[in-house]
Coordinates of C-alpha atoms and ligand atoms in Angstrom, one line a residue:
M1 CA -23.9 -22.8 21.3
P2 CA -21.8 -20.7 23.7
L3 CA -18.9 -18.5 22.5
T4 CA -16.7 -19.3 25.4
D5 CA -17.4 -23.4 24.6
G6 CA -13.7 -24.8 23.2
N7 CA -14.7 -27.8 21.3
N8 CA -16.3 -24.7 18.5
P9 CA -13.4 -24.4 16.4
I10 CA -14.8 -20.8 15.6
A11 CA -15.2 -20.0 19.2
W12 CA -12.0 -20.8 19.5
R13 CA -10.9 -18.9 17.1
I14 CA -12.1 -15.6 18.5
E15 CA -10.7 -16.8 22.1
Q16 CA -7.1 -16.9 20.6
M17 CA -7.3 -13.1 19.2
N18 CA -9.0 -12.0 22.1
E19 CA -6.6 -13.1 24.1
R20 CA -3.9 -12.1 22.5
V21 CA -5.4 -8.5 22.3
R22 CA -6.0 -8.7 25.8
S23 CA -2.5 -9.5 27.2
A24 CA -1.0 -7.0 25.2
K25 CA -3.5 -4.1 26.6
E26 CA -2.8 -5.6 29.9
Q27 CA 1.1 -5.0 29.1
D28 CA 0.0 -1.9 27.8
L29 CA 2.0 -3.1 24.4
Y30 CA -1.3 -2.8 22.5
L31 CA -0.9 0.4 19.8
Y32 CA -3.4 -0.3 17.3
L33 CA -6.5 1.7 16.3
Q34 CA -5.6 4.4 18.7
P35 CA -8.1 7.3 18.1
A36 CA -6.7 10.2 16.8
E37 CA -7.7 14.3 18.2
A38 CA -6.0 16.2 16.0
V39 CA -4.2 15.5 12.1
N40 CA -2.2 18.5 11.7
G41 CA 0.9 18.2 9.0
V42 CA 2.9 15.7 10.3
H43 CA 1.9 16.0 13.8
V44 CA -1.4 13.4 15.2
T45 CA -2.8 14.1 18.9
I46 CA -3.6 11.4 20.6
N47 CA -4.5 10.6 24.1
G48 CA -3.6 14.4 24.5
C49 CA -0.1 13.9 23.1
K50 CA 1.1 15.5 20.0
M51 CA 3.2 13.4 18.2
L52 CA 5.4 13.7 14.9
Q53 CA 3.4 11.1 12.5
F54 CA 5.6 8.3 11.1
A55 CA 3.0 5.8 10.8
S56 CA 1.2 7.1 7.7
Y57 CA 0.6 7.0 3.9
A58 CA 1.4 10.7 3.2
Y59 CA 4.3 10.3 1.0
L60 CA 3.6 13.9 -0.6
N61 CA 1.3 16.1 2.7
L62 CA -1.4 16.7 0.3
L63 CA -4.0 16.5 3.1
N64 CA -5.8 19.7 3.3
H65 CA -3.8 20.8 0.1
P66 CA -6.4 23.9 -0.4
K67 CA -7.4 22.9 -4.0
I68 CA -8.1 19.3 -3.0
Q69 CA -10.3 20.6 0.0
A70 CA -11.7 23.0 -2.1
A71 CA -12.6 20.7 -4.9
A72 CA -13.9 17.8 -2.6
Q73 CA -16.3 20.5 -0.8
A74 CA -17.3 21.6 -4.1
A75 CA -18.5 18.1 -4.8
L76 CA -20.2 17.6 -1.7
A77 CA -22.0 20.8 -2.2
E78 CA -23.2 19.6 -6.1
F79 CA -24.1 16.6 -5.4
G80 CA -24.4 15.9 -1.7
S81 CA -22.5 13.4 0.3
G82 CA -23.1 9.8 -1.5
T83 CA -24.9 8.6 -4.9
H84 CA -27.8 6.3 -3.6
G85 CA -26.6 4.1 -6.0
V86 CA -24.3 2.0 -7.7
R87 CA -22.2 3.1 -11.0
V88 CA -23.8 1.3 -13.6
L89 CA -27.1 2.5 -13.1
A90 CA -27.6 5.8 -11.2
G91 CA -24.3 6.0 -9.1
T92 CA -22.1 7.6 -12.1
T93 CA -21.6 11.6 -11.3
R94 CA -19.5 13.8 -13.8
V95 CA -17.3 13.8 -11.3
H96 CA -16.3 10.2 -11.7
V97 CA -15.8 10.3 -14.8
E98 CA -13.7 13.8 -14.4
L99 CA -12.0 12.0 -12.2
E100 CA -11.3 8.4 -14.4
Q101 CA -10.2 11.0 -17.0
T102 CA -7.6 12.1 -15.6
I103 CA -6.2 8.8 -13.7
A104 CA -5.4 7.9 -17.7
R105 CA -4.3 10.7 -18.7
F106 CA -1.8 11.0 -15.2
K107 CA -0.9 6.9 -16.6
G108 CA -0.8 7.6 -20.1
T109 CA -3.5 4.7 -21.0
E110 CA -6.9 5.5 -22.8
D111 CA -9.1 4.8 -19.8
A112 CA -9.5 4.1 -16.4
L113 CA -12.1 3.0 -13.5
A114 CA -12.2 3.9 -10.5
L115 CA -13.8 2.0 -7.6
S116 CA -14.6 2.3 -3.8
S117 CA -11.4 0.8 -2.7
G118 CA -7.4 -0.2 -3.1
Y119 CA -8.4 -3.5 -1.8
V120 CA -11.7 -3.9 -3.0
T121 CA -9.8 -3.1 -6.8
N122 CA -7.2 -6.3 -6.5
L123 CA -10.3 -8.4 -5.2
G124 CA -12.4 -7.4 -7.9
T125 CA -10.6 -6.9 -10.8
I126 CA -7.9 -10.6 -10.1
A127 CA -11.9 -12.3 -9.6
A128 CA -13.0 -10.7 -13.0
L129 CA -9.9 -11.5 -14.8
L130 CA -9.9 -15.2 -14.4
G131 CA -11.3 -18.7 -14.1
R132 CA -10.8 -22.4 -13.5
N133 CA -8.2 -22.8 -16.2
D134 CA -5.8 -20.1 -16.1
V135 CA -2.8 -19.4 -14.3
V136 CA -1.9 -16.5 -11.8
I137 CA 1.4 -16.1 -10.6
S138 CA 2.2 -13.6 -7.8
D139 CA 5.0 -12.4 -6.0
K140 CA 5.4 -13.9 -2.6
L141 CA 5.1 -10.4 -0.6
N142 CA 2.3 -9.5 -2.4
H143 CA -0.5 -7.5 -0.6
A144 CA -2.9 -9.3 0.8
S145 CA -5.4 -8.3 -1.4
I146 CA -4.1 -9.6 -4.7
V147 CA -3.6 -12.7 -2.6
D148 CA -7.3 -12.9 -1.7
G149 CA -8.5 -11.5 -5.1
C150 CA -6.2 -15.1 -6.7
L151 CA -7.9 -17.1 -4.5
L152 CA -11.5 -16.2 -5.0
S153 CA -11.2 -16.2 -8.9
R154 CA -10.2 -20.1 -8.6
A155 CA -7.4 -19.5 -11.3
K156 CA -4.2 -22.5 -10.4
F157 CA -2.4 -20.2 -7.7
V158 CA 1.5 -20.0 -8.1
R159 CA 3.7 -17.9 -5.9
F160 CA 7.4 -17.3 -6.6
E161 CA 10.1 -16.2 -4.2
H162 CA 9.9 -12.4 -3.7
N163 CA 11.7 -10.2 -6.5
D164 CA 13.5 -13.6 -8.2
M165 CA 13.4 -13.6 -11.7
E166 CA 14.9 -17.1 -12.3
A167 CA 11.5 -18.5 -10.0
L168 CA 9.0 -16.7 -12.0
E169 CA 10.3 -17.6 -14.9
K170 CA 9.8 -20.9 -14.0
A171 CA 6.4 -20.1 -12.7
L172 CA 6.4 -19.3 -16.4
A173 CA 7.5 -21.8 -17.9
E174 CA 5.6 -24.5 -16.5
V175 CA 2.3 -23.4 -16.9
P176 CA 0.3 -24.9 -19.8
K177 CA 0.8 -23.5 -23.3
K178 CA -3.1 -23.0 -23.6
A179 CA -3.6 -21.7 -20.5
G180 CA -4.8 -17.9 -19.7
K181 CA -1.4 -16.2 -17.4
L182 CA -1.7 -13.5 -15.3
V183 CA 1.7 -12.2 -13.4
V184 CA 0.7 -9.7 -11.1
V185 CA 3.8 -7.7 -8.8
D186 CA 3.3 -5.0 -5.9
A187 CA 5.4 -2.1 -7.5
V188 CA 6.7 -1.4 -4.2
F189 CA 5.9 -3.9 -1.5
S190 CA 4.2 -2.6 1.5
M191 CA 5.7 -4.0 4.0
D192 CA 9.1 -3.8 2.6
G193 CA 9.9 -1.3 0.6
D194 CA 11.7 -2.6 -2.0
I195 CA 10.9 -2.2 -5.8
I196 CA 9.8 -4.9 -8.1
N197 CA 12.1 -5.2 -11.0
L198 CA 10.1 -4.5 -13.3
P199 CA 12.3 -4.4 -16.6
E200 CA 12.6 -8.1 -16.0
V201 CA 9.5 -9.0 -14.8
I202 CA 8.0 -7.6 -18.5
R203 CA 10.8 -9.0 -20.7
L204 CA 9.3 -12.2 -18.6
C205 CA 5.9 -11.8 -19.7
R206 CA 6.4 -11.1 -23.1
K207 CA 8.9 -14.0 -23.7
Y208 CA 6.1 -16.2 -22.1
E209 CA 3.0 -14.1 -23.4
A210 CA 1.5 -13.4 -20.3
M211 CA -0.5 -10.5 -18.7
L212 CA 0.8 -8.4 -16.5
M213 CA -0.8 -6.3 -13.4
V214 CA 1.4 -4.2 -11.4
D215 CA -0.4 -2.7 -8.4
E216 CA 1.3 1.0 -7.5
A217 CA -0.4 1.7 -4.2
H218 CA 3.1 2.9 -2.6
S219 CA 5.1 4.1 -6.1
V220 CA 2.2 6.7 -7.4
G221 CA 3.4 10.3 -6.1
V222 CA 7.0 8.3 -4.8
L223 CA 8.8 6.9 -7.8
G224 CA 10.0 8.4 -10.5
E225 CA 11.2 12.3 -11.3
T226 CA 7.6 13.5 -11.4
G227 CA 5.6 11.0 -9.1
H228 CA 4.1 8.9 -12.5
G229 CA 5.6 6.1 -10.2
I230 CA 7.2 3.0 -11.5
E231 CA 7.5 3.3 -15.7
E232 CA 8.8 6.3 -15.1
H233 CA 11.4 4.9 -12.5
F234 CA 12.8 2.8 -14.8
G235 CA 12.7 4.7 -18.3
L236 CA 9.5 2.4 -19.5
E237 CA 6.9 3.7 -22.0
D238 CA 5.2 0.2 -21.8
G239 CA 4.8 -3.1 -20.9
I240 CA 2.1 -3.4 -17.7
D241 CA -1.3 -4.1 -19.3
I242 CA -3.5 -3.8 -16.0
K243 CA -2.1 -0.7 -14.4
M244 CA -3.6 -0.6 -10.6
G245 CA -3.5 2.0 -7.7
T246 CA -5.6 3.2 -4.9
L247 CA -6.5 6.9 -3.6
S248 CA -6.1 6.5 -0.2
K249 CA -1.6 6.8 0.3
T250 CA 0.1 9.7 -2.0
I251 CA -3.5 10.9 -2.2
P252 CA -5.9 11.7 0.5
S253 CA -8.6 10.4 -0.2
I254 CA -10.7 6.9 -1.1
G255 CA -10.7 4.3 -3.5
G256 CA -9.2 2.4 -6.0
Y257 CA -8.1 2.5 -9.4
I258 CA -7.5 0.1 -12.4
A259 CA -6.3 1.7 -15.5
G260 CA -5.4 0.7 -19.3
S261 CA -6.6 -0.3 -22.6
S262 CA -10.4 0.7 -23.4
K263 CA -10.9 -2.5 -24.0
L264 CA -9.9 -3.8 -20.7
I265 CA -11.9 -0.8 -18.9
T266 CA -15.3 -1.9 -21.0
Y267 CA -14.9 -5.4 -19.9
L268 CA -13.9 -4.3 -16.3
K269 CA -16.8 -1.8 -15.9
H270 CA -19.2 -4.7 -16.8
S271 CA -17.3 -7.7 -15.1
I272 CA -15.9 -6.8 -11.8
R273 CA -18.6 -7.6 -9.3
A274 CA -17.3 -5.6 -7.2
F275 CA -18.3 -2.7 -9.2
V276 CA -21.8 -4.1 -10.8
F277 CA -22.9 -4.5 -7.1
S278 CA -21.3 -1.9 -4.7
A279 CA -22.2 1.3 -4.4
A280 CA -20.0 4.5 -5.9
L281 CA -17.4 6.6 -4.8
P282 CA -18.8 9.5 -2.7
P283 CA -18.6 12.5 -5.1
A284 CA -16.3 14.6 -2.6
S285 CA -13.7 11.8 -2.7
A286 CA -13.8 11.4 -6.5
A287 CA -12.7 15.0 -6.8
A288 CA -10.0 15.2 -3.7
A289 CA -8.7 12.3 -5.8
K290 CA -8.9 14.1 -9.0
A291 CA -7.1 17.3 -7.8
S292 CA -4.6 15.0 -6.3
F293 CA -3.5 13.5 -9.4
E294 CA -3.6 17.2 -11.0
V295 CA -1.6 19.0 -7.8
I296 CA 1.3 16.1 -8.4
E297 CA 2.1 18.0 -11.6
E298 CA 1.2 21.4 -11.0
E299 CA 3.8 20.5 -7.7
P300 CA 6.9 18.9 -8.9
Q301 CA 8.9 19.8 -5.9
R302 CA 7.4 17.8 -3.5
V303 CA 8.2 14.5 -4.9
K304 CA 11.7 16.1 -5.0
T305 CA 11.6 16.7 -1.4
L306 CA 10.1 13.5 -0.8
Q307 CA 13.4 11.4 -2.9
A308 CA 15.7 13.7 -1.1
N309 CA 13.9 12.6 2.5
V310 CA 14.0 8.6 2.0
N311 CA 17.5 9.1 1.0
Y312 CA 18.2 10.9 4.0
F313 CA 15.9 8.7 6.8
I314 CA 17.4 5.9 5.3
K315 CA 21.1 6.1 5.5
G316 CA 21.0 7.8 8.5
L317 CA 18.9 4.6 10.3
Q318 CA 21.5 2.5 8.7
E319 CA 24.6 4.4 9.9
R320 CA 22.5 4.1 13.1
G321 CA 23.1 -0.1 13.2
F322 CA 19.6 -0.5 12.0
N323 CA 18.6 -3.3 9.7
T324 CA 16.4 -1.1 6.6
L325 CA 16.6 -4.6 4.4
N326 CA 16.2 -3.2 0.7
S327 CA 14.0 -0.3 1.4
E328 CA 14.2 2.6 -1.8
T329 CA 11.6 3.9 -0.5
P330 CA 9.5 5.7 1.9
I331 CA 8.6 2.6 3.3
V332 CA 11.6 1.5 6.2
P333 CA 11.0 -0.6 7.7
I334 CA 13.1 -1.1 11.2
I335 CA 13.5 -5.1 12.3
A336 CA 13.0 -5.8 15.5
G337 CA 13.5 -9.4 15.3
D338 CA 10.7 -10.9 17.9
D339 CA 7.0 -9.2 18.3
E340 CA 7.9 -7.8 21.7
R341 CA 10.7 -6.2 20.6
A342 CA 8.5 -4.5 18.1
W343 CA 6.0 -4.1 20.6
M344 CA 8.1 -2.4 23.2
M345 CA 10.2 -0.3 20.9
A346 CA 7.5 1.2 19.1
K347 CA 5.5 1.8 22.8
L348 CA 8.9 3.5 23.9
S349 CA 9.2 5.6 20.2
Q350 CA 5.8 7.0 21.0
D351 CA 6.1 7.5 24.7
E352 CA 9.3 9.5 23.6
G353 CA 6.9 11.1 20.7
I354 CA 7.1 9.8 17.7
F355 CA 4.2 8.1 16.3
V356 CA 5.3 4.7 14.4
L357 CA 3.6 1.4 14.6
P358 CA 4.9 -2.2 14.9
I359 CA 4.2 -4.7 12.3
V360 CA 4.3 -8.3 13.6
A361 CA 3.3 -12.2 12.5
P362 CA 1.2 -12.9 10.8
A363 CA 1.6 -10.3 8.6
V364 CA 5.3 -10.2 7.7
P365 CA 7.1 -13.4 8.4
S366 CA 7.7 -14.3 12.3
G367 CA 10.9 -13.3 12.9
T368 CA 11.1 -9.9 10.7
S369 CA 8.7 -8.1 13.3
R370 CA 9.6 -4.5 12.9
L371 CA 8.9 -0.7 12.5
R372 CA 7.2 0.7 9.8
A373 CA 8.2 4.4 9.7
N374 CA 7.0 6.3 6.8
V375 CA 8.8 9.1 6.1
T376 CA 7.0 11.7 3.8
A377 CA 7.3 15.2 1.9
G378 CA 6.0 16.8 5.1
H379 CA 9.2 16.0 7.3
T380 CA 12.2 18.8 8.1
L381 CA 15.7 17.3 8.3
Q382 CA 15.1 18.1 12.4
E383 CA 12.3 16.4 12.5
I384 CA 14.0 12.9 10.6
E385 CA 16.8 13.8 13.2
Q386 CA 14.8 14.0 15.8
A387 CA 12.9 10.3 15.2
M388 CA 16.8 8.5 14.4
A389 CA 17.3 9.8 17.7
V390 CA 14.9 8.6 19.6
F391 CA 14.9 5.1 17.3
E392 CA 18.7 4.8 18.2
R393 CA 17.6 5.6 21.9
T394 CA 14.6 2.8 21.9
G395 CA 16.2 0.3 19.9
R396 CA 19.0 0.0 22.1
A397 CA 16.7 0.5 25.2
V398 CA 15.5 -3.1 23.7
G399 CA 18.2 -4.7 22.4
V400 CA 17.5 -3.7 18.6
L401 CA 20.8 -2.0 18.6
P402 CA 23.6 -3.2 21.3
N403 CA 23.5 -1.4 24.2
Y404 CA 26.9 -0.5 25.2
Ligands
PLP1 C1 0.1 -2.8 -2.4 C2 -1.6 -2.5 -1.8 N1 -2.6 -2.9 -2.8 C3 -3.0 -2.7 -2.3 C4 -4.4 -1.8 -1.0 C5 -5.2 -1.7 -0.6 O1 -5.3 -0.2 -0.3 P1 -6.6 0.6 0.0 O2 -6.4 0.6 1.6 O3 -7.2 1.6 -1.4 O4 -7.9 -0.4 0.3 C6 -2.6 -1.6 -0.1 C7 -3.2 -0.9 1.5 O5 -2.6 -0.9 2.1 C8 -1.4 -1.8 -0.3 O6 -0.4 -1.5 0.1

């Protein structure tokens, strides 16, 4: 059947998406997938224009750090560009094991397991842990990879209102006594930048004997005085059974991990299908990730600078009248309202030299389309001021702020 046949729902879906993209491109408002010609510190060059980067997850500005570069280059020289194997068979190198030991030490657990992406880590872990007779309870704003893992697991999938502890308790209380229970939450929510109420989540999980999995994609290197993450932020020692994170945000590499008890990791090593049946991380990526965890501990001033920049940025935006929701982290939503406003404001900001991107429905609830501006330890206060001045001008131009 031809792709254009309107009676085929698959073809219709493809057509609809193509139409949306075509129309955005026609209005010069399609801002996704732009190839960078150079990435240099907090600057990115696209189409010959050098812009200040406010869209990356380089929270501690670790890209090109000499120790991390050297570690990746040494592993590339020693082991080559890939492993030609899955971890369980020919794909495990000394570097993979060292990375896992480093993660376990960093997160204060007995063991850890590294996989080829954060997305695959959530998907594979949740699916491996749960079966048809279990119940998984997930915050409504959890990342797509958690949602997809819950769906793949075939467990009963219950979602509770975002960060609402009464709703979580109600969901837990309704689970049949004998069912396996897993609560999954993001530590820092990737679209809103707010932080889960972890002490209360832990209390409820203990009360109702549920296991707890926390996704620390945006909290490692970000939260806690030394960047060790959400437990350090709340001054907690224990309480998370399954500590998930990525190697692609603060850590300038690729991959995901689970840290936890040695029994949990042994189980996952032999049960996650995306681990058992998929190739190992390239050794250079594993070595870069290991060195990054070490740099976070060796250079604690990066975390301090990041946290100071976050406060400065959020306060400055709020003083200018922007709605930044409840963000307390480097992910700062600047609410624009409808999709067009978000696209226009991002486009005008890029024209003025600030690289920021719009996030629109269905990635966020419609009516809350936004610019997601990420501040990092690499930005100077002057650069943050420069960005805020641009956002103020472009926000007024598109009606996000009053235009007086
Ligand atoms: C909260 C959260 N979890 C998981 C992921 C997936 O991680 P990765 O990009 O490393 O696959 C992301 C990525 O955006 C994320 O924001």
